[in-house]
Amino acid sequence: MFPKGTKRKFSDSGEEPVPSGEQGQPAPSAAARTLSSSYSLQRQSLLDMSLIKLQLCHMLVEPNLCRSVLIANTVRQIQEEMTQDGTWQIMTQALAAAQCPADRLVATEVLCRQTDMAAQAGQSPKPFSVVGLEEGYHSEEVVMDGDGDTEVTMSTLSTVSPQLSSASYLPGPFGMGPCWEEEEEEGECEEDEEEDSEECVSEGEEADRDHLTGDSRTGEQVFGTFEIKHPAPPPDPALEELFSDVDASYYDLDTVLTGMQSAPKMGPYDLLESLSSHGPTALSSSTSCRSDLNELDHIMEIIVGS
Amino acid sequence: ISGAVQGAGGDMQWCLSQAKGSLDDDVTEADIISTLEFNHTGELLATGDKGGRIVIFQQEIENKRQPQYRSEYNVYSTFQSHEPEFDYLKSLEIEEKINKIRWIPQKNAAHFLLSTNDKTIKLWKISERDKRPEGYNLKEEDGRYRDPSTVTSLRVPVFRPMDLMVEASPRKVFANAHTYHINSVSVNSDNETYLSADDLRINLWHLEITDRSFNIVDIKPANMEELTEVITAAEFHPHQCNTFVYSSSKGTIRMCDMRASALCDKHSKMFEEPEDPSNRSFFSEIISSISDVKFSHSGRYMMTRDYLSVKIWDLNMESKPVETYQVHEYLRSKLCSLYENDCIFDKFECCWNGNDSMVMTGSYNNFFRMFDRDHRWDVTLEASRENSKPFQVIKPRKVCAGGKRKKDEISVDSLDFNKKILHTAWHPQDSIIVVATTNNLYIFQDKMN
């Protein structure tokens, strides 16, 4: 019944772990209270635990929204407290200063830059929002041409980055190993776009956060999987409306990030199959529901369009 | 002060009447009981499980005259209510687990109940057939048609008794109205409408109409990034058909009046107890999240269950509950561990007895707690086959929070957190209680000398 310590993984690339405890605390802290190192460690451990919980969602069944919201609120509380006593700023600055190899995550730097800008502007980082993370993904499709020189559209990422900068890169400094495990995966990813989803998945699910970003070469492999999930990227407001309820499922984030390792890959034919089995079902005038016929029409448009 | 003033509750002596379910320690996932509900007379007890099945038990009526046997319940009907589904758009499985069962007040010989999984509500009709028509003119007994030329005389078919057959048939399916997971279903006192609640919305249905429902509460923020609170339970007032309440993950209960407007986003009352600053921790919000809300039978009070306590609210006082009962306060120092193993998210239910004088709720280690409101008395009992023999009064249990452990006490660290009692039910008219452990059902009755 005793809490297990959440051990931080130390990277191979010589990254220094973010100092915590007494070391990491700014001497002229704005906080009225002096943090004991044990409290700070406990708080850190709680933060790490919470982030792991948010990431390790069940793949097949939609995760419990209540639980996710409660954990996210806990993370936000910790973040607010850490912001007040200055520990948060230290952490994000350390992250920004971290050396990231160029062939890896371009977006890490982009996002870190964003953090810096926010910090310089004197703003506190936006409150952590678990839902915001996946919000930015599904609602804006990433363009995928299968061309090696295709640039990853960063628009998706930048809209979410204020949140991401404070949230998803937290795992980095605390040794959950995203940046560093990435390197092994690169080679495999390059082989085959279509089959990458299984192989690209790193051992730790949290590492996959960084699959989102990267240079154009990496992005291509990773975002190839996006295309299967959301076949075409029409800027169709009706389509957004259709998927607007998909965002409710926190599950989406993990699906995307982990390359959908366990969820079945859906090609256009699977979609057609599932459509035929759908059939006309009862209509509901509830605000969040559309008639199945409209859904079918839109899905057909997507398939035909691509 | 437990036990200091003995009264009605203290005089009660509970005996195990029946234990139903597999004796295996190895629990089959599908057999895990997920909901429990007596019908309005207490004659029928419905259970739902993770495998989407409903088992209805019926009280043995012959035994009702003999008090010591009055709580014998036997299987009346078993049927598959929900099947697992696959949501192709989201690539997600929709679990068949039955989240809630609610009985419709009986209008004729048949029984009706609503059962729901995460997405779909179904109205089931359970009817008995104990007679069958015999003596058709044109059909043989086995159903084959007779050659009309062989018919020489006419007779009137008559009903003859047959072995009792209980049939369950789905009469209505209320689908596609919930984007999020349904956590509650509640039948209105008008017996025509009912509500269904998911994490962010509450819909109002007519029992006869399946192709539409009215959305009466919607707390989904325009920007999902701003989501910080979800709906955890909802219930109609037992007598006022325009009133319902819903509880949230932030420990608030909102009461709404459907006459005020079509969309009840503005509450007419909000019940919330201010936080105790001395007990503040990072877990404060999580443990304040309400897992169940139940109106008293009288309709004057409502009860809420949060992680560590049960609170009774007077509907006329929003500022704080009138009574608070600690279920397992000794867990407060263990919240971090309980957060780590996810137990802190367990959703315990609670229930009233028939005359609202007592309330009951479950805990860990297969313990459950009863509180006598009138006499300020409480007891901890255990649902266990080993420690209970039929008709033997079961001994109260005690958890030792710290310090010296007395004999017969169990220390907090020895509690089995995998053995949790989330669902309990109290017979509406009698002192019979039912408690569900992971996959077993325990029926206790008060000895009543």
CSV table of C-alpha atoms in Angstrom, one decimal, chain A residues 11-217:
chain,number,residue,atom,x,y,z
A,11,SER,CA,18.8,9.6,-21.0
A,12,ASP,CA,21.7,8.3,-22.9
A,13,SER,CA,22.3,11.5,-24.7
A,14,GLY,CA,23.7,13.1,-21.7
A,15,GLU,CA,20.7,15.2,-21.0
A,16,GLU,CA,20.7,16.5,-17.5
A,17,PRO,CA,17.7,15.9,-15.5
A,18,VAL,CA,16.0,19.0,-14.4
A,19,PRO,CA,17.1,19.7,-10.9
A,20,SER,CA,14.5,19.6,-8.4
A,21,GLY,CA,14.2,20.0,-4.8
A,22,GLU,CA,16.3,22.6,-3.1
A,23,GLN,CA,18.7,22.9,-6.0
A,24,GLY,CA,16.1,23.9,-8.5
A,25,GLN,CA,14.4,26.5,-6.5
A,26,PRO,CA,15.0,30.1,-7.3
A,27,ALA,CA,16.4,31.8,-4.3
A,28,PRO,CA,14.2,34.8,-4.5
A,29,SER,CA,11.0,32.9,-4.8
A,30,ALA,CA,7.8,34.8,-5.0
A,31,ALA,CA,6.1,32.1,-2.9
A,32,ALA,CA,5.5,32.9,0.6
A,33,ARG,CA,6.2,29.4,1.8
A,34,THR,CA,9.6,27.6,1.7
A,35,LEU,CA,9.2,24.4,0.0
A,36,SER,CA,10.7,21.5,1.7
A,37,SER,CA,12.5,19.1,-0.6
A,38,SER,CA,10.3,16.2,0.4
A,39,TYR,CA,7.1,18.1,-0.4
A,40,SER,CA,8.6,19.2,-3.7
A,41,LEU,CA,9.6,15.7,-4.5
A,42,GLN,CA,6.2,14.4,-3.6
A,43,ARG,CA,4.6,17.0,-5.7
A,44,GLN,CA,6.8,16.2,-8.6
A,45,SER,CA,6.1,12.5,-8.2
A,46,LEU,CA,2.4,13.2,-8.2
A,47,LEU,CA,2.8,15.3,-11.3
A,48,ASP,CA,4.7,12.5,-13.1
A,49,MET,CA,2.2,9.9,-12.0
A,50,SER,CA,-0.7,12.1,-13.2
A,51,LEU,CA,0.9,12.6,-16.6
A,52,ILE,CA,1.5,8.9,-17.0
A,53,LYS,CA,-2.1,8.2,-16.1
A,54,LEU,CA,-3.3,10.6,-18.7
A,55,GLN,CA,-1.2,9.0,-21.4
A,56,LEU,CA,-1.8,5.4,-20.6
A,57,CYS,CA,-5.4,5.2,-21.8
A,58,HIS,CA,-7.1,2.1,-22.9
A,59,MET,CA,-6.9,1.8,-26.6
A,60,LEU,CA,-9.9,-0.2,-27.4
A,61,VAL,CA,-12.5,1.3,-25.1
A,62,GLU,CA,-13.1,5.0,-24.6
A,63,PRO,CA,-11.4,6.1,-21.4
A,64,ASN,CA,-13.4,7.4,-18.6
A,65,LEU,CA,-13.9,11.1,-19.2
A,66,CYS,CA,-14.6,11.9,-15.5
A,67,ARG,CA,-11.3,10.3,-14.5
A,68,SER,CA,-9.4,12.1,-17.2
A,69,VAL,CA,-10.9,15.4,-16.2
A,70,LEU,CA,-10.1,14.9,-12.5
A,71,ILE,CA,-6.5,13.9,-13.3
A,72,ALA,CA,-6.1,16.9,-15.6
A,73,ASN,CA,-7.5,19.2,-12.9
A,74,THR,CA,-4.9,17.8,-10.5
A,75,VAL,CA,-2.1,18.4,-12.9
A,76,ARG,CA,-3.4,22.0,-13.4
A,77,GLN,CA,-3.4,22.5,-9.6
A,78,ILE,CA,0.1,21.3,-9.4
A,79,GLN,CA,1.1,23.5,-12.3
A,80,GLU,CA,-0.5,26.5,-10.7
A,81,GLU,CA,1.3,26.0,-7.4
A,82,MET,CA,4.6,25.4,-9.2
A,83,THR,CA,4.1,28.5,-11.2
A,84,GLN,CA,3.5,30.5,-8.0
A,85,ASP,CA,6.7,29.4,-6.4
A,86,GLY,CA,8.7,29.7,-9.5
A,87,THR,CA,9.5,26.0,-10.0
A,88,TRP,CA,7.5,25.8,-13.2
A,89,GLN,CA,9.5,28.5,-14.9
A,90,ILE,CA,12.7,26.8,-14.0
A,91,MET,CA,11.5,23.6,-15.5
A,92,THR,CA,10.3,25.0,-18.8
A,93,GLN,CA,13.5,27.1,-19.2
A,94,ALA,CA,15.6,24.0,-18.6
A,95,LEU,CA,13.6,22.2,-21.3
A,96,ALA,CA,14.1,25.1,-23.7
A,97,ALA,CA,17.7,25.0,-23.1
A,98,ALA,CA,18.0,21.3,-23.7
A,99,GLN,CA,20.0,20.3,-26.7
A,100,CYS,CA,17.9,18.4,-29.2
A,101,PRO,CA,19.6,16.7,-32.1
A,102,ALA,CA,18.6,18.3,-35.4
A,103,ASP,CA,17.4,15.1,-37.1
A,104,ARG,CA,14.8,14.6,-34.4
A,105,LEU,CA,12.2,16.9,-33.3
A,106,VAL,CA,12.2,20.2,-35.0
A,107,ALA,CA,9.0,21.0,-33.3
A,108,THR,CA,10.5,20.5,-29.9
A,109,GLU,CA,12.4,23.7,-30.6
A,110,VAL,CA,9.5,25.4,-32.1
A,111,LEU,CA,7.4,24.7,-29.0
A,112,CYS,CA,10.2,25.5,-26.7
A,113,ARG,CA,10.6,28.8,-28.5
A,114,GLN,CA,7.0,29.4,-27.9
A,115,THR,CA,7.5,28.7,-24.3
A,116,ASP,CA,10.3,31.1,-24.1
A,117,MET,CA,8.3,33.8,-25.8
A,118,ALA,CA,5.5,33.3,-23.4
A,119,ALA,CA,7.9,33.4,-20.5
A,120,GLN,CA,9.5,36.5,-21.8
A,121,ALA,CA,6.2,38.1,-22.2
A,122,GLY,CA,5.7,37.5,-18.6
A,123,GLN,CA,2.7,35.3,-19.0
A,124,SER,CA,2.3,32.2,-17.0
A,125,PRO,CA,1.9,29.2,-19.2
A,126,LYS,CA,-1.6,28.4,-20.1
A,127,PRO,CA,-3.3,26.0,-17.8
A,128,PHE,CA,-2.8,22.4,-18.7
A,129,SER,CA,-5.7,21.0,-20.6
A,130,VAL,CA,-5.8,17.4,-21.4
A,131,VAL,CA,-8.4,17.8,-24.0
A,132,GLY,CA,-6.6,20.6,-25.7
A,133,LEU,CA,-3.9,18.2,-26.7
A,134,GLU,CA,-6.1,16.1,-28.9
A,135,GLU,CA,-8.3,19.0,-29.9
A,136,GLY,CA,-5.5,20.4,-32.0
A,137,TYR,CA,-5.0,17.1,-33.8
A,138,HIS,CA,-8.1,15.8,-35.0
A,139,SER,CA,-9.7,19.1,-36.0
A,140,GLU,CA,-7.0,20.1,-38.3
A,141,GLU,CA,-6.0,17.5,-40.7
A,142,VAL,CA,-2.4,17.2,-41.6
A,143,VAL,CA,-1.7,17.2,-45.2
A,144,MET,CA,0.0,14.1,-46.4
A,145,ASP,CA,1.2,13.6,-49.9
A,146,GLY,CA,3.5,10.7,-49.5
A,147,ASP,CA,6.2,12.9,-50.9
A,148,GLY,CA,9.5,12.9,-49.2
A,149,ASP,CA,9.8,16.6,-49.4
A,150,THR,CA,6.4,17.3,-48.0
A,151,GLU,CA,6.6,19.6,-45.2
A,152,VAL,CA,4.7,18.9,-42.1
A,153,THR,CA,2.0,21.4,-41.7
A,154,MET,CA,2.9,23.0,-38.5
A,155,SER,CA,-0.3,24.9,-38.3
A,156,THR,CA,-1.9,22.2,-36.3
A,157,LEU,CA,0.9,22.2,-33.8
A,158,SER,CA,1.2,25.9,-33.4
A,159,THR,CA,-2.3,26.4,-32.4
A,160,VAL,CA,-2.0,23.9,-29.7
A,161,SER,CA,1.5,24.7,-28.7
A,162,PRO,CA,0.7,27.1,-25.8
A,163,GLN,CA,-0.8,24.2,-24.1
A,164,LEU,CA,1.6,21.7,-25.4
A,165,SER,CA,4.6,23.6,-24.4
A,166,SER,CA,3.6,23.5,-20.8
A,167,ALA,CA,2.2,20.1,-20.9
A,168,SER,CA,3.4,17.5,-23.3
A,169,TYR,CA,7.0,18.4,-23.0
A,170,LEU,CA,6.9,18.0,-19.3
A,171,PRO,CA,7.6,14.3,-19.8
A,172,GLY,CA,10.9,15.3,-21.4
A,173,PRO,CA,12.7,16.7,-18.4
A,174,PHE,CA,11.3,14.2,-16.1
A,175,GLY,CA,12.9,11.4,-18.0
A,176,MET,CA,9.8,9.8,-19.4
A,177,GLY,CA,12.0,9.6,-22.3
A,178,PRO,CA,10.3,11.0,-25.4
A,179,CYS,CA,13.2,12.8,-27.0
A,180,TRP,CA,15.8,10.2,-26.4
A,181,GLU,CA,14.0,7.1,-27.4
A,182,GLU,CA,12.9,8.7,-30.6
A,183,GLU,CA,16.2,8.1,-32.3
A,184,GLU,CA,15.9,4.3,-32.4
A,185,GLU,CA,12.5,4.5,-34.0
A,186,GLU,CA,13.6,6.8,-36.8
A,187,GLY,CA,15.3,4.1,-38.9
A,188,GLU,CA,12.4,1.8,-38.9
A,189,CYS,CA,9.9,4.5,-39.6
A,190,GLU,CA,11.6,5.4,-42.8
A,191,GLU,CA,11.0,2.0,-44.4
A,192,ASP,CA,7.4,1.9,-45.1
A,193,GLU,CA,4.8,4.5,-44.6
A,194,GLU,CA,1.9,2.2,-44.6
A,195,GLU,CA,3.3,-0.2,-42.1
A,196,ASP,CA,4.8,2.2,-39.9
A,197,SER,CA,2.1,2.5,-37.3
A,198,GLU,CA,3.1,-0.7,-35.6
A,199,GLU,CA,6.8,-0.3,-35.9
A,200,CYS,CA,6.9,3.3,-35.1
A,201,VAL,CA,5.4,2.9,-31.7
A,202,SER,CA,8.0,3.2,-29.1
A,203,GLU,CA,8.2,1.1,-26.0
A,204,GLY,CA,6.9,3.9,-23.8
A,205,GLU,CA,3.6,5.3,-24.9
A,206,GLU,CA,4.6,8.7,-23.6
A,207,ALA,CA,7.5,8.8,-26.1
A,208,ASP,CA,5.1,9.0,-28.9
A,209,ARG,CA,4.1,12.4,-28.1
A,210,ASP,CA,7.0,13.5,-30.1
A,211,HIS,CA,6.0,11.6,-33.1
A,212,LEU,CA,3.7,14.4,-33.8
A,213,THR,CA,6.3,16.7,-34.8
A,214,GLY,CA,9.7,16.4,-36.4
A,215,ASP,CA,11.3,17.3,-39.6
A,216,SER,CA,9.6,16.6,-42.9
A,217,ARG,CA,11.1,13.2,-43.2
